Tab-separated table of C-alpha atoms in Angstrom:
chain	number	residue	atom	x	y	z
H	1	MET	CA	0.000	0.000	0.000
H	2	LEU	CA	1.342	3.369	-1.006
H	3	ALA	CA	-1.072	5.642	0.832
H	4	ILE	CA	0.726	8.263	2.892
H	5	LEU	CA	-0.592	9.590	6.198
H	6	ARG	CA	-1.055	13.313	6.701
H	7	PRO	CA	2.287	15.111	7.129
H	8	ARG	CA	3.117	16.598	10.500
H	9	ALA	CA	1.837	20.079	9.616
H	10	GLN	CA	-1.587	18.735	8.682
H	11	LEU	CA	-1.718	16.537	11.771
H	12	ALA	CA	-0.862	19.575	13.885
H	13	ALA	CA	-3.757	21.445	12.274
H	14	VAL	CA	-6.157	18.591	12.993
H	15	CYS	CA	-4.975	18.434	16.581
H	16	GLY	CA	-5.217	22.190	16.915
H	17	ALA	CA	-8.865	22.155	15.854
H	18	ALA	CA	-9.668	19.337	18.254
H	19	VAL	CA	-7.287	20.141	21.089
H	20	LEU	CA	-9.996	20.668	23.716
H	21	ALA	CA	-11.667	17.369	22.937
H	22	ALA	CA	-8.752	15.173	21.962
H	23	GLY	CA	-6.050	16.797	24.083
H	24	CYS	CA	-3.302	16.608	21.452
H	25	ALA	CA	0.142	17.712	22.592
H	26	ALA	CA	3.598	17.783	21.050
H	27	VAL	CA	5.961	15.321	22.720
H	28	GLN	CA	9.416	13.857	22.187
H	29	THR	CA	9.220	10.104	22.698
H	30	THR	CA	12.941	9.367	22.373
H	31	GLN	CA	16.305	10.974	22.718
H	32	SER	CA	17.879	11.895	19.397
H	33	GLY	CA	20.770	9.417	19.426
H	34	ALA	CA	23.759	9.756	17.110
H	35	VAL	CA	21.431	9.734	14.093
H	36	GLY	CA	19.691	12.886	15.285
H	37	VAL	CA	16.010	11.944	15.282
H	38	GLU	CA	14.457	15.007	16.928
H	39	ARG	CA	10.980	15.434	15.421
H	40	LYS	CA	8.210	16.361	17.860
H	41	GLN	CA	5.204	14.055	17.712
H	42	TYR	CA	1.546	14.836	18.354
H	43	MET	CA	-0.201	12.538	20.790
H	44	SER	CA	-3.795	12.580	22.034
H	45	SER	CA	-4.583	12.356	25.725
H	46	LEU	CA	-7.261	9.863	24.682
H	47	VAL	CA	-4.454	7.462	23.742
H	48	SER	CA	-2.167	6.991	26.714
H	49	GLU	CA	1.063	5.042	26.396
H	50	ALA	CA	-0.006	2.722	29.218
H	51	ALA	CA	-3.400	1.968	27.685
H	52	LEU	CA	-1.941	1.222	24.273
H	53	ASP	CA	0.794	-0.971	25.754
H	54	GLN	CA	-1.838	-2.924	27.684
H	55	GLU	CA	-3.944	-3.403	24.575
H	56	ALA	CA	-0.860	-4.478	22.611
H	57	ALA	CA	0.074	-7.025	25.276
H	58	GLN	CA	-3.426	-8.505	25.172
H	59	GLN	CA	-3.475	-8.705	21.386
H	60	TYR	CA	0.016	-10.177	21.272
H	61	SER	CA	-0.901	-12.814	23.838
H	62	ALA	CA	-3.969	-13.750	21.828
H	63	LEU	CA	-1.961	-13.974	18.612
H	64	MET	CA	0.700	-16.164	20.235
H	65	THR	CA	-1.964	-18.421	21.767
H	66	GLN	CA	-3.573	-18.812	18.365
H	67	ALA	CA	-0.210	-19.555	16.760
H	68	ARG	CA	0.551	-22.157	19.406
H	69	GLY	CA	-2.780	-23.831	18.762
H	70	GLN	CA	-1.946	-23.969	15.056
H	71	ASN	CA	1.538	-25.360	15.752
H	72	ALA	CA	3.026	-22.187	14.304
H	73	LEU	CA	4.810	-20.729	17.347
H	74	ASP	CA	8.596	-21.131	17.564
H	75	VAL	CA	8.376	-24.405	15.638
H	76	ASN	CA	12.053	-24.329	14.721
H	77	SER	CA	13.811	-24.020	18.082
H	78	ALA	CA	17.178	-23.077	16.578
H	79	GLN	CA	15.550	-20.384	14.465
H	80	ALA	CA	13.644	-19.033	17.466
H	81	ALA	CA	16.781	-18.983	19.610
H	82	ARG	CA	18.697	-17.147	16.897
H	83	VAL	CA	16.036	-14.452	16.525
H	84	LYS	CA	15.701	-14.017	20.287
H	85	GLY	CA	19.462	-13.732	20.728
H	86	ILE	CA	19.727	-11.024	18.071
H	87	ALA	CA	16.748	-9.168	19.513
H	88	GLN	CA	18.221	-9.219	23.010
H	89	ARG	CA	21.414	-7.570	21.792
H	90	LEU	CA	19.383	-4.826	20.124
H	91	ILE	CA	17.091	-4.376	23.129
H	92	ALA	CA	20.152	-3.875	25.327
H	93	GLN	CA	20.891	-0.716	23.307
H	94	ALA	CA	17.350	0.682	23.416
H	95	GLY	CA	18.181	2.800	26.475
H	96	VAL	CA	20.250	5.087	24.251
H	97	PHE	CA	16.975	6.363	22.841
H	98	ARG	CA	14.680	5.908	25.844
H	99	PRO	CA	15.886	4.669	29.241
H	100	ASP	CA	12.405	3.501	30.260
H	101	ALA	CA	12.520	0.813	27.557
H	102	SER	CA	14.683	-1.284	29.871
H	103	GLY	CA	11.567	-1.802	31.967
H	104	TRP	CA	9.369	-2.936	29.094
H	105	GLN	CA	8.094	-6.517	29.091
H	106	TRP	CA	9.882	-7.478	25.880
H	107	GLU	CA	8.908	-10.680	24.086
H	108	THR	CA	10.250	-12.224	20.894
H	109	HIS	CA	8.779	-15.102	18.897
H	110	VAL	CA	8.997	-16.619	15.430
H	111	LEU	CA	5.717	-17.344	13.672
H	112	LYS	CA	5.547	-20.067	11.056
H	113	SER	CA	4.297	-18.335	7.914
H	114	ASP	CA	5.371	-17.978	4.303
H	115	GLU	CA	5.025	-14.195	4.559
H	116	ILE	CA	8.170	-12.069	4.489
H	117	ASN	CA	7.264	-9.967	7.477
H	118	ALA	CA	8.214	-8.802	10.967
H	119	TRP	CA	6.794	-6.339	13.477
H	120	CYS	CA	7.115	-4.958	16.984
H	121	MET	CA	4.005	-3.866	18.859
H	122	PRO	CA	3.933	-1.065	21.457
H	123	GLY	CA	5.760	-2.065	24.607
H	124	GLY	CA	8.207	-4.381	22.852
H	125	LYS	CA	6.195	-7.344	21.557
H	126	ILE	CA	8.199	-8.710	18.598
H	127	ALA	CA	7.307	-11.256	15.925
H	128	VAL	CA	9.421	-12.425	13.000
H	129	TYR	CA	7.845	-14.627	10.337
H	130	SER	CA	9.702	-17.753	9.257
H	131	GLY	CA	9.098	-16.791	5.625
H	132	LEU	CA	11.434	-13.834	6.020
H	133	ILE	CA	14.217	-16.092	7.267
H	134	ASP	CA	13.605	-18.978	4.865
H	135	THR	CA	13.199	-16.808	1.774
H	136	LEU	CA	15.814	-14.091	2.298
H	137	LYS	CA	18.284	-16.262	4.217
H	138	PRO	CA	19.567	-13.195	6.085
H	139	THR	CA	22.861	-13.047	7.900
H	140	ASP	CA	22.658	-12.213	11.612
H	141	ALA	CA	23.478	-8.590	10.796
H	142	GLU	CA	20.768	-8.450	8.134
H	143	LEU	CA	18.254	-9.948	10.536
H	144	ALA	CA	19.344	-7.359	13.099
H	145	ALA	CA	18.556	-4.650	10.532
H	146	VAL	CA	14.982	-5.903	10.245
H	147	ILE	CA	14.404	-6.361	13.975
H	148	GLY	CA	16.135	-3.082	14.817
H	149	HIS	CA	13.876	-1.257	12.386
H	150	GLU	CA	10.770	-2.727	14.014
H	151	ILE	CA	12.024	-2.018	17.527
H	152	ALA	CA	12.561	1.576	16.452
H	153	HIS	CA	8.881	1.897	15.537
H	154	ALA	CA	7.992	0.856	19.096
H	155	LEU	CA	10.547	3.169	20.706
H	156	ARG	CA	9.199	6.119	18.739
H	157	GLU	CA	5.601	5.069	19.529
H	158	HIS	CA	4.623	5.385	15.885
H	159	ALA	CA	1.513	3.268	16.481
H	160	ARG	CA	0.356	5.615	19.228
H	161	GLU	CA	1.010	8.577	16.962
H	162	GLN	CA	-1.135	7.061	14.215
H	163	VAL	CA	-3.916	6.152	16.639
H	164	SER	CA	-3.781	9.718	17.989
H	165	GLN	CA	-4.241	11.008	14.476
H	166	GLN	CA	-7.296	8.805	14.040
H	167	MET	CA	-8.719	9.994	17.346
H	168	ALA	CA	-8.163	13.644	16.452
H	169	ALA	CA	-9.737	13.196	13.025
H	170	ASN	CA	-12.785	11.531	14.563
H	171	VAL	CA	-13.491	14.198	17.150
H	172	GLY	CA	-17.027	15.426	16.554
H	173	LEU	CA	-17.973	12.129	14.933
H	174	SER	CA	-17.639	9.304	17.385
H	175	VAL	CA	-14.763	9.835	19.798
H	176	LEU	CA	-16.659	11.962	22.293
H	177	SER	CA	-19.298	9.266	22.646
H	178	ALA	CA	-16.749	6.483	22.947
H	179	ILE	CA	-14.202	7.700	25.479
H	180	THR	CA	-15.649	5.862	28.443
H	181	GLY	CA	-16.422	2.253	29.237
H	182	SER	CA	-15.990	-0.815	27.045
H	183	GLN	CA	-16.595	1.126	23.821
H	184	ALA	CA	-13.401	3.122	24.356
H	185	SER	CA	-11.434	-0.083	24.855
H	186	ALA	CA	-12.927	-1.611	21.738
H	187	ASP	CA	-12.118	1.476	19.689
H	188	LEU	CA	-8.527	1.514	20.932
H	189	GLY	CA	-8.076	-2.165	20.127
H	190	SER	CA	-9.532	-1.738	16.660
H	191	SER	CA	-7.333	1.271	15.980
H	192	LEU	CA	-4.214	-0.561	17.131
H	193	THR	CA	-5.014	-3.505	14.863
H	194	LYS	CA	-5.418	-1.154	11.917
H	195	VAL	CA	-2.147	0.706	12.414
H	196	MET	CA	-0.178	-2.482	13.119
H	197	PHE	CA	-1.484	-4.699	10.337
H	198	THR	CA	-3.393	-2.613	7.780
H	199	LEU	CA	-2.410	1.033	7.508
H	200	PRO	CA	0.979	2.010	6.081
H	201	ASN	CA	3.536	3.956	8.037
H	202	SER	CA	4.376	7.399	6.737
H	203	ARG	CA	7.688	7.998	5.000
H	204	THR	CA	8.700	10.049	8.026
H	205	HIS	CA	8.077	7.078	10.309
H	206	GLU	CA	9.980	4.758	8.019
H	207	THR	CA	12.976	7.075	7.801
H	208	GLU	CA	13.085	7.412	11.587
H	209	ALA	CA	12.847	3.639	12.042
H	210	ASP	CA	15.631	3.135	9.499
H	211	ARG	CA	17.947	5.588	11.222
H	212	ILE	CA	17.304	4.384	14.756
H	213	GLY	CA	17.357	0.730	13.698
H	214	VAL	CA	20.756	1.052	12.056
H	215	GLU	CA	22.150	2.805	15.123
H	216	LEU	CA	20.792	0.083	17.425
H	217	ALA	CA	22.406	-2.563	15.222
H	218	ALA	CA	25.744	-0.777	15.100
H	219	ARG	CA	25.821	-0.267	18.866
H	220	ALA	CA	24.970	-3.957	19.310
H	221	GLY	CA	27.958	-4.985	17.190
H	222	PHE	CA	26.147	-5.738	13.935
H	223	ASP	CA	27.579	-4.342	10.706
H	224	PRO	CA	25.319	-1.384	9.807
H	225	ALA	CA	26.023	-1.952	6.115
H	226	ALA	CA	23.921	-5.109	6.389
H	227	ALA	CA	20.832	-2.900	6.274
H	228	VAL	CA	21.749	-2.128	2.664
H	229	THR	CA	22.211	-5.743	1.606
H	230	LEU	CA	19.041	-6.718	3.453
H	231	TRP	CA	16.952	-4.255	1.473
H	232	GLN	CA	18.640	-5.342	-1.732
H	233	LYS	CA	17.409	-8.855	-0.943
H	234	MET	CA	13.969	-7.432	-0.223
H	235	ASP	CA	13.996	-5.685	-3.583
H	236	ALA	CA	15.006	-8.902	-5.337
H	237	ALA	CA	12.219	-10.819	-3.578
H	238	SER	CA	9.750	-8.172	-4.696
H	239	SER	CA	10.832	-8.254	-8.339
H	240	GLY	CA	10.640	-12.039	-8.272
H	241	GLY	CA	6.862	-11.884	-8.344
H	242	GLY	CA	4.544	-10.491	-5.724
H	243	GLN	CA	5.536	-7.826	-3.235
H	244	PRO	CA	6.473	-9.178	0.208
H	245	GLU	CA	4.032	-8.088	2.910
H	246	PHE	CA	6.892	-6.400	4.744
H	247	LEU	CA	7.426	-4.077	1.768
H	248	SER	CA	3.776	-3.144	1.312
H	249	THR	CA	4.064	-0.337	3.846
H	250	HIS	CA	7.565	0.816	2.947
H	251	PRO	CA	9.004	3.352	0.486
H	252	SER	CA	10.676	2.310	-2.775
H	253	ALA	CA	13.714	0.095	-2.403
H	254	GLN	CA	16.086	2.337	-4.350
H	255	THR	CA	15.269	5.382	-2.241
H	256	ARG	CA	15.668	3.408	0.960
H	257	ILE	CA	18.923	1.767	-0.131
H	258	ALA	CA	20.478	5.137	-0.960
H	259	ASP	CA	19.455	6.526	2.422
H	260	LEU	CA	20.681	3.451	4.272
H	261	GLN	CA	24.088	3.624	2.604
H	262	ALA	CA	24.585	7.100	4.030
H	263	ILE	CA	23.308	6.111	7.484
H	264	ALA	CA	25.470	2.978	7.576
H	265	GLN	CA	28.586	4.999	6.817
H	266	GLN	CA	27.680	7.468	9.558
H	267	MET	CA	27.204	4.649	12.086
H	268	MET	CA	30.385	2.729	11.207
H	269	PRO	CA	32.429	4.247	14.094
H	270	LEU	CA	29.834	2.997	16.600
H	271	TYR	CA	30.049	-0.481	15.081
H	272	GLN	CA	33.842	-0.469	15.198
H	273	GLN	CA	33.747	0.646	18.828
H	274	ALA	CA	31.297	-2.115	19.722
H	275	ARG	CA	33.539	-4.721	18.085
H	276	LYS	CA	36.588	-3.826	20.177
């Protein structure tokens, strides 16, 4: 999907018009890191970090229970251990961007599926699909590029930002009648499902996740240049017939590869330091 969410200026205008009802405010979710991600984000008071994390944990638990029942959860123990080990190294560096992430209830699992996909829900709930590993055959550093990118989305609370946008846009329609009781919970859950599995991220979100993800990988001792080769493999998989699900919400491969080459070069000193 190539649809792009409203740019920050438009979102600010929406929030400004609905500020009394939706309580939008500009926040900085993370520290800037060496890559310099400093954009202010607009969040609605109707969408608290704690509430969204709780909803994410419940949805993740339900998804993992379903996968277990279908014999699709961590079927390949070696594969699951590999993914978890890489994720743990990246998670150990998350405090560079937000110290509170060390207290998150992180989880990492591999789901048996032919899809080339991976994601990280709010609060650190990670899933990598076996199709990504089996099809792309990534090196550890390339796999770190994917997982780091998804972790970055969670650190920057991109899902909460998107849900806040939806809430602000719906003020005057249904939000005011749905901010209490079970209806509010249902709306939040539905919105989270949409932003996690249906709606595309904006190019701004993707660029931020790329930059932070590469820095996490470099600090964890993974070659940042692997992000480039990973996306080259993604591009090849796409041209081979049928776009991978993971790419459906991402910018064009050539644009991303060019950007990642510059970021990888910038992060090389951090990687070299981590390897000492």
